[in-house]
mmCIF file with all atom_site columns, C-alpha atoms in Angstrom:
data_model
loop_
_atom_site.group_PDB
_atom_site.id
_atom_site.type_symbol
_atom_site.label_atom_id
_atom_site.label_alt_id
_atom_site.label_comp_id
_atom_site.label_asym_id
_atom_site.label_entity_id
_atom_site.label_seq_id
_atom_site.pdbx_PDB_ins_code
_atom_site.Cartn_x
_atom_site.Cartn_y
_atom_site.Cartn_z
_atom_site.occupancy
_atom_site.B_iso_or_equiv
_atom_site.pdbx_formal_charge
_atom_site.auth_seq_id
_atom_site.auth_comp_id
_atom_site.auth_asym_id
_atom_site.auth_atom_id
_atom_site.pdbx_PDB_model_num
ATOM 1   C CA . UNK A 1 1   ? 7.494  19.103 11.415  1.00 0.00 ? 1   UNK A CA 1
ATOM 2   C CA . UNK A 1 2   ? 10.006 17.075 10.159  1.00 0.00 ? 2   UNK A CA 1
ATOM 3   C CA . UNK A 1 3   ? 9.544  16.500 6.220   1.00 0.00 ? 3   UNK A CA 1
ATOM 4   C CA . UNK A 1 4   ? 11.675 14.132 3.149   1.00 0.00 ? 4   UNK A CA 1
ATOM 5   C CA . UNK A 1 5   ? 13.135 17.237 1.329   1.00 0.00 ? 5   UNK A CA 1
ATOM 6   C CA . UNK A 1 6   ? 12.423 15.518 -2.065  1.00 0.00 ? 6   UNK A CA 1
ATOM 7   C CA . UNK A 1 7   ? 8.761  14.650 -2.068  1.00 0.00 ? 7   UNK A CA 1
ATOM 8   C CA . UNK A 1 8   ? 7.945  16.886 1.051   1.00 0.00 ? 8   UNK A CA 1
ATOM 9   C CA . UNK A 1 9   ? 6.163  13.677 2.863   1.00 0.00 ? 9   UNK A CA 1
ATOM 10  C CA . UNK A 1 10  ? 6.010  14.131 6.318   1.00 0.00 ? 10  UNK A CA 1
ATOM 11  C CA . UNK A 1 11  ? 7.729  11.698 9.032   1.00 0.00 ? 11  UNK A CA 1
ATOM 12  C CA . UNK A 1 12  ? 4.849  10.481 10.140  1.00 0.00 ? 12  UNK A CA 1
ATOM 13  C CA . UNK A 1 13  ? 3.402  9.319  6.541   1.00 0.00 ? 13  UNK A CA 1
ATOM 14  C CA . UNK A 1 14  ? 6.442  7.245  5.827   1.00 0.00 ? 14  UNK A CA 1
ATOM 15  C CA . UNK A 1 15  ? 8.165  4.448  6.945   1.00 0.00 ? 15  UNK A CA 1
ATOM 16  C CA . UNK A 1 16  ? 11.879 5.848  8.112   1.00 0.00 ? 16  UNK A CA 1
ATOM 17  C CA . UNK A 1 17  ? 13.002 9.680  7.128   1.00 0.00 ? 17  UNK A CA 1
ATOM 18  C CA . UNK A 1 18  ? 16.887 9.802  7.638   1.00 0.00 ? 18  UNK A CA 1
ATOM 19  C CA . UNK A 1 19  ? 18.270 13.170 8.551   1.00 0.00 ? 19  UNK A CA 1
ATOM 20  C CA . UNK A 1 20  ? 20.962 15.004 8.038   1.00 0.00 ? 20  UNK A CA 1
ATOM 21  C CA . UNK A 1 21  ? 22.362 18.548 8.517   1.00 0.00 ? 21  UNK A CA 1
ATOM 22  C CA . UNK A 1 22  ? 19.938 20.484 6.684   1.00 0.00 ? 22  UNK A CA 1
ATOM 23  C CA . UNK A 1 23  ? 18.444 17.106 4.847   1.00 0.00 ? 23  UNK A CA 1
ATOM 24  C CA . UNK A 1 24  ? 16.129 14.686 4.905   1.00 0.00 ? 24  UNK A CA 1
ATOM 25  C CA . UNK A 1 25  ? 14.974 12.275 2.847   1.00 0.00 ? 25  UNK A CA 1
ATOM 26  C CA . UNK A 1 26  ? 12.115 9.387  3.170   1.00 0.00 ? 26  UNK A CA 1
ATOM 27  C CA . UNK A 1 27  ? 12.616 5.492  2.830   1.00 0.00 ? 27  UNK A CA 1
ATOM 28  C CA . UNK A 1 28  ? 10.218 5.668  -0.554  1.00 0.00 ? 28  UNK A CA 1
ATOM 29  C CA . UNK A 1 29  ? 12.648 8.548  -2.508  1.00 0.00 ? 29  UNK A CA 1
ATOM 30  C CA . UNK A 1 30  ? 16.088 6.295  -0.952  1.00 0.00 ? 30  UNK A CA 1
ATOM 31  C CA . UNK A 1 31  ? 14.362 3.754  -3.111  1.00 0.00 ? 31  UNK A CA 1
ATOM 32  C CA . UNK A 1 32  ? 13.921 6.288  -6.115  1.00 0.00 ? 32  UNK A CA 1
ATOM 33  C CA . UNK A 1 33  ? 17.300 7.558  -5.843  1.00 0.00 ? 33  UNK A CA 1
ATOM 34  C CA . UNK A 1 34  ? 19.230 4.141  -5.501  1.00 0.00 ? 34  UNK A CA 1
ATOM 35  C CA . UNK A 1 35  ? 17.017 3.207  -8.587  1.00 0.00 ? 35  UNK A CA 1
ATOM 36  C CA . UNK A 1 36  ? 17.923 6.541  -10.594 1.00 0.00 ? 36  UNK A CA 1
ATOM 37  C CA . UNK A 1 37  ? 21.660 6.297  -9.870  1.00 0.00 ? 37  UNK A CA 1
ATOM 38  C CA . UNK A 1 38  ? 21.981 2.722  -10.631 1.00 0.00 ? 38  UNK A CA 1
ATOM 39  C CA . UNK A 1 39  ? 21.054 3.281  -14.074 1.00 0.00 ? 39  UNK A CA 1
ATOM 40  C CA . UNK A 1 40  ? 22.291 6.225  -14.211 1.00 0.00 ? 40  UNK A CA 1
ATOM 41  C CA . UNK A 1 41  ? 26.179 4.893  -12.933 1.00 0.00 ? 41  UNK A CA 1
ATOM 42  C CA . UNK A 1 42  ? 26.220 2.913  -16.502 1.00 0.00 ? 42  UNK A CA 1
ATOM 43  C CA . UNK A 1 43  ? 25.263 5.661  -18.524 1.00 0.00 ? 43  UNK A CA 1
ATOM 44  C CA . UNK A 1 44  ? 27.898 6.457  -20.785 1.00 0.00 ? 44  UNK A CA 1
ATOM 45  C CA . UNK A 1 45  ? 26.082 9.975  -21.737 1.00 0.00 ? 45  UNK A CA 1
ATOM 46  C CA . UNK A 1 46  ? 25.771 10.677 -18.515 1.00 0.00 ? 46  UNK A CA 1
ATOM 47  C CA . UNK A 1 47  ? 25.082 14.734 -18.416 1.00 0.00 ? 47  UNK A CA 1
ATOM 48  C CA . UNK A 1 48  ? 25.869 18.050 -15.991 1.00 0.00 ? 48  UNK A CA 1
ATOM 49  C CA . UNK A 1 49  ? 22.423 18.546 -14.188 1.00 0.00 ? 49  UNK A CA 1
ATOM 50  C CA . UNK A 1 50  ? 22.168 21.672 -16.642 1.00 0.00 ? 50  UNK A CA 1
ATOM 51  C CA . UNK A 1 51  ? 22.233 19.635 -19.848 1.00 0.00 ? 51  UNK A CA 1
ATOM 52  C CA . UNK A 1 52  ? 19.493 17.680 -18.036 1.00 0.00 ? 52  UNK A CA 1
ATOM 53  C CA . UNK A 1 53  ? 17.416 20.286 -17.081 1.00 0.00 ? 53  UNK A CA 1
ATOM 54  C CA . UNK A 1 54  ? 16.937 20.956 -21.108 1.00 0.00 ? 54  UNK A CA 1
ATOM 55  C CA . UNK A 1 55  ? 15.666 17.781 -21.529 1.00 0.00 ? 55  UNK A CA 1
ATOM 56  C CA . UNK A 1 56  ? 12.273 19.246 -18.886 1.00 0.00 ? 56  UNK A CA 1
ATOM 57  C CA . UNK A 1 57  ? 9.229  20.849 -20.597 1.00 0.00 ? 57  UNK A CA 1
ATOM 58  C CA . UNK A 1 58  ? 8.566  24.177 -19.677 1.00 0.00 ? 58  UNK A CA 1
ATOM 59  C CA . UNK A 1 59  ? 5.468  22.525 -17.849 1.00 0.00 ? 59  UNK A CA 1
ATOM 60  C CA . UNK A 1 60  ? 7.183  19.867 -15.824 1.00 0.00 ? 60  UNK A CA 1
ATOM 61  C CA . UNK A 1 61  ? 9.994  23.112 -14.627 1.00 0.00 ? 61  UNK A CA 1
ATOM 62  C CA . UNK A 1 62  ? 6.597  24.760 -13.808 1.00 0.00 ? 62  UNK A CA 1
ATOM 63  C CA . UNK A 1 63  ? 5.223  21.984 -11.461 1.00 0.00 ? 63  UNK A CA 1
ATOM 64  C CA . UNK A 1 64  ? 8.616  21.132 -9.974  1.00 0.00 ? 64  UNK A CA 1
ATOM 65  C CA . UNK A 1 65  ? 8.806  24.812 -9.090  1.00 0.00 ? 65  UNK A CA 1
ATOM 66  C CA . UNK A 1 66  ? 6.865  24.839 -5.461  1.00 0.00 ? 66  UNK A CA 1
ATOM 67  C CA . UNK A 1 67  ? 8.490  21.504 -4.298  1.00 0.00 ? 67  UNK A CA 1
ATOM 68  C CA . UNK A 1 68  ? 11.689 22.791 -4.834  1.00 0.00 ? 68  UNK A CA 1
ATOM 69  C CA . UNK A 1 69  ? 11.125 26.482 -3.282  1.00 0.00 ? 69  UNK A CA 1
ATOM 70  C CA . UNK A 1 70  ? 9.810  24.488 -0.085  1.00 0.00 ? 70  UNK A CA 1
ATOM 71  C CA . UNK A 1 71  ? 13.304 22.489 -0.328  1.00 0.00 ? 71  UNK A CA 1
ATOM 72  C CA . UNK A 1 72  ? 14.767 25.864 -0.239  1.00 0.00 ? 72  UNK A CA 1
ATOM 73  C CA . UNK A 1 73  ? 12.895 27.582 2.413   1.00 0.00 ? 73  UNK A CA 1
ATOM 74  C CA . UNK A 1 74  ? 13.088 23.948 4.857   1.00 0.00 ? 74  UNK A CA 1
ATOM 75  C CA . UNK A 1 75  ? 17.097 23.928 4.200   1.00 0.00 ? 75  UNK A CA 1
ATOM 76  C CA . UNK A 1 76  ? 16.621 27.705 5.095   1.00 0.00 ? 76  UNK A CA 1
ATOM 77  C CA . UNK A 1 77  ? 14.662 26.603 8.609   1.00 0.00 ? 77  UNK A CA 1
ATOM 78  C CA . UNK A 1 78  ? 17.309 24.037 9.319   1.00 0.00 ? 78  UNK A CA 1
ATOM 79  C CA . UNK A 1 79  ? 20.121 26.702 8.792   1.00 0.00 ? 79  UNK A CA 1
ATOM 80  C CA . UNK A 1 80  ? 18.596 29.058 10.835  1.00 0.00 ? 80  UNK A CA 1
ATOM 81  C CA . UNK A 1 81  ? 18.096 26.280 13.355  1.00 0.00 ? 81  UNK A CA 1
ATOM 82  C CA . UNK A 1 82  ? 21.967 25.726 13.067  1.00 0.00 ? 82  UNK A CA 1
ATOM 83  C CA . UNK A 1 83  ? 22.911 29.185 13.657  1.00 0.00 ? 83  UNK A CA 1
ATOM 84  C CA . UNK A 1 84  ? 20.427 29.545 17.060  1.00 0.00 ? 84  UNK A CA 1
ATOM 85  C CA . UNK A 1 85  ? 22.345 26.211 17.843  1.00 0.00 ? 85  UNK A CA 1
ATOM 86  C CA . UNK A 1 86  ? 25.864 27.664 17.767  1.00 0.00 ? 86  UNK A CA 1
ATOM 87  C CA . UNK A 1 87  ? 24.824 31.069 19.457  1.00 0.00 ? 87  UNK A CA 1
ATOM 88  C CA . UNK A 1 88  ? 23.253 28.909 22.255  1.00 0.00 ? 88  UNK A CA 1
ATOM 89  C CA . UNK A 1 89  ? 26.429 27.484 22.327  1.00 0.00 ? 89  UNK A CA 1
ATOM 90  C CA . UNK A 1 90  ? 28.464 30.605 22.653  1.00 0.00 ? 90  UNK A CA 1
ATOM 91  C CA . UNK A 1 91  ? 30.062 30.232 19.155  1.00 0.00 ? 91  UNK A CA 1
ATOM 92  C CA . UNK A 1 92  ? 30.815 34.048 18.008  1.00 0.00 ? 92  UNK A CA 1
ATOM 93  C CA . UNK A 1 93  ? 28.599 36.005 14.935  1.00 0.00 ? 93  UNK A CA 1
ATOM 94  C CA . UNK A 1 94  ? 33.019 35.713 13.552  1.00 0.00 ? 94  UNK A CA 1
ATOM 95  C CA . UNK A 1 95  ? 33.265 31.851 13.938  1.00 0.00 ? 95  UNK A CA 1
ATOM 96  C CA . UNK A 1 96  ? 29.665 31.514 12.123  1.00 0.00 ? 96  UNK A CA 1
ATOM 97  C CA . UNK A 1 97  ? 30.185 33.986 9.626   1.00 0.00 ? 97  UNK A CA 1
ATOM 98  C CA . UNK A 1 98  ? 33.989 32.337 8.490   1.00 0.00 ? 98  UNK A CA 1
ATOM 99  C CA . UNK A 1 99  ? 32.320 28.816 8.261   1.00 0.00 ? 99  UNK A CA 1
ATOM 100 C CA . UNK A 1 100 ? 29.187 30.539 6.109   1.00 0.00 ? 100 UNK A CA 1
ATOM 101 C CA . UNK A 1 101 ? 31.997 32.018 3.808   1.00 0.00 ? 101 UNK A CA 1
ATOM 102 C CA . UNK A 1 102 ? 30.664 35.763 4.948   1.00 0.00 ? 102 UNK A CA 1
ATOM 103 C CA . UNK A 1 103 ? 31.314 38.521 6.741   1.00 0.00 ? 103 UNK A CA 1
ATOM 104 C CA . UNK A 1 104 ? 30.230 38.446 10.553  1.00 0.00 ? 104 UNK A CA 1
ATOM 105 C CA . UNK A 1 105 ? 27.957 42.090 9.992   1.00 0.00 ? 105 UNK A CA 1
ATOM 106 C CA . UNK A 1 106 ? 26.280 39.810 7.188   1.00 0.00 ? 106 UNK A CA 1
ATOM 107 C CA . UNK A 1 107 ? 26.056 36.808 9.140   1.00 0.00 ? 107 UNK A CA 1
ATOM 108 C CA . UNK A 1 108 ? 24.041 38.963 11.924  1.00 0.00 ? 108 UNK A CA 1
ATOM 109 C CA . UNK A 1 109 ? 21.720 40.546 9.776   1.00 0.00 ? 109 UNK A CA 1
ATOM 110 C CA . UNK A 1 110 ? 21.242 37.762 8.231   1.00 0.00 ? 110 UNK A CA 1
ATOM 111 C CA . UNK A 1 111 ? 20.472 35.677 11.354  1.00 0.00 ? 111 UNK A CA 1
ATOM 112 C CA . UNK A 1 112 ? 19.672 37.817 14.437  1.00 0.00 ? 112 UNK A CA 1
ATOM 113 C CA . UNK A 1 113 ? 16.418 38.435 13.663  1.00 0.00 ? 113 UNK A CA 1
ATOM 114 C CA . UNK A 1 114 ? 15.609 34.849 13.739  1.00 0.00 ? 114 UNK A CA 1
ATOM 115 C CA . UNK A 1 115 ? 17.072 34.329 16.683  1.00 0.00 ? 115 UNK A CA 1
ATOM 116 C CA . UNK A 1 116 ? 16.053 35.275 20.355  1.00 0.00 ? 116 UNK A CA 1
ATOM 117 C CA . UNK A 1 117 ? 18.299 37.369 22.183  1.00 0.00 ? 117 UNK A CA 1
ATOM 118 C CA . UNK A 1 118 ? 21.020 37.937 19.784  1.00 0.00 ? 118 UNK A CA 1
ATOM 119 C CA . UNK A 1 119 ? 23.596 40.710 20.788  1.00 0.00 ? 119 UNK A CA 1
ATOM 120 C CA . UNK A 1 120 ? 24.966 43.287 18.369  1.00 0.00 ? 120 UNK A CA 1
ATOM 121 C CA . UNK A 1 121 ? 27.884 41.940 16.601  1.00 0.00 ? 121 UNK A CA 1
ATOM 122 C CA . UNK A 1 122 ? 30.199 43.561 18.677  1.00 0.00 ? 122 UNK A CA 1
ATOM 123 C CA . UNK A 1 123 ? 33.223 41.064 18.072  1.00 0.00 ? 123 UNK A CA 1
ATOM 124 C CA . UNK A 1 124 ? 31.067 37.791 19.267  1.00 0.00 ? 124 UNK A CA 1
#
């Protein structure tokens, strides 16, 4: 199921999700976001997102904790999704691996599992 990485609403409670590779985000949290960075593009204090992340309670890091883990682990799907994609397409465990900044044995192990009917990396 498709679902806005940012407030985890699913497609079919909102009014448009727009999707992109490994993204997606709802109509409601565009609005939130065009809101935040318009006031945020006249900020003259305007801070690295670790200076902001200071300025959280210990209780509202706490909270924002399982949203953010299923951002993670959705981006994660979607990867995985990518990968099946290009090894459906023929693309080699090398091509994957150079584009992924890894090595092709740690793209594979990474990967194969997830993914039905992947060969040995034998230099594909």
């Amino acid at each position: 199921m498709d679902v806005c990485n940012f407030c985890l609403r699913p497609a079919d409670r909102s009014n448009r999700l727009v999707m992109g590779p490994g993204v997606a985000i709802c109509q409601e949290c565009i609005g939130s976001a065009s809101a935040l960075v318009g006031d945020m593009a006249f900020d003259p204090e305007l801070r690295s997102f670790s200076e902001r992340l200071g300025g959280f309670t210990v209780e509202e890091l706490s909270l924002s904790l399982p949203d953010i883990a299923k951002g993670v682990e959705t981006a994660q799907e979607r990867l995985t999704e990518w990968v099946a994609e290009m090894r459906r397409r023929d693309v080699s465990w090398a091509t994957i691996a150079e584009h992924l900044g890894v090595t092709r044995q740690s793209a594979w192990e990474r990967f194969s599992g997830k993914i039905k009917g992947s060969p040995e990396p034998d230099g594909s």
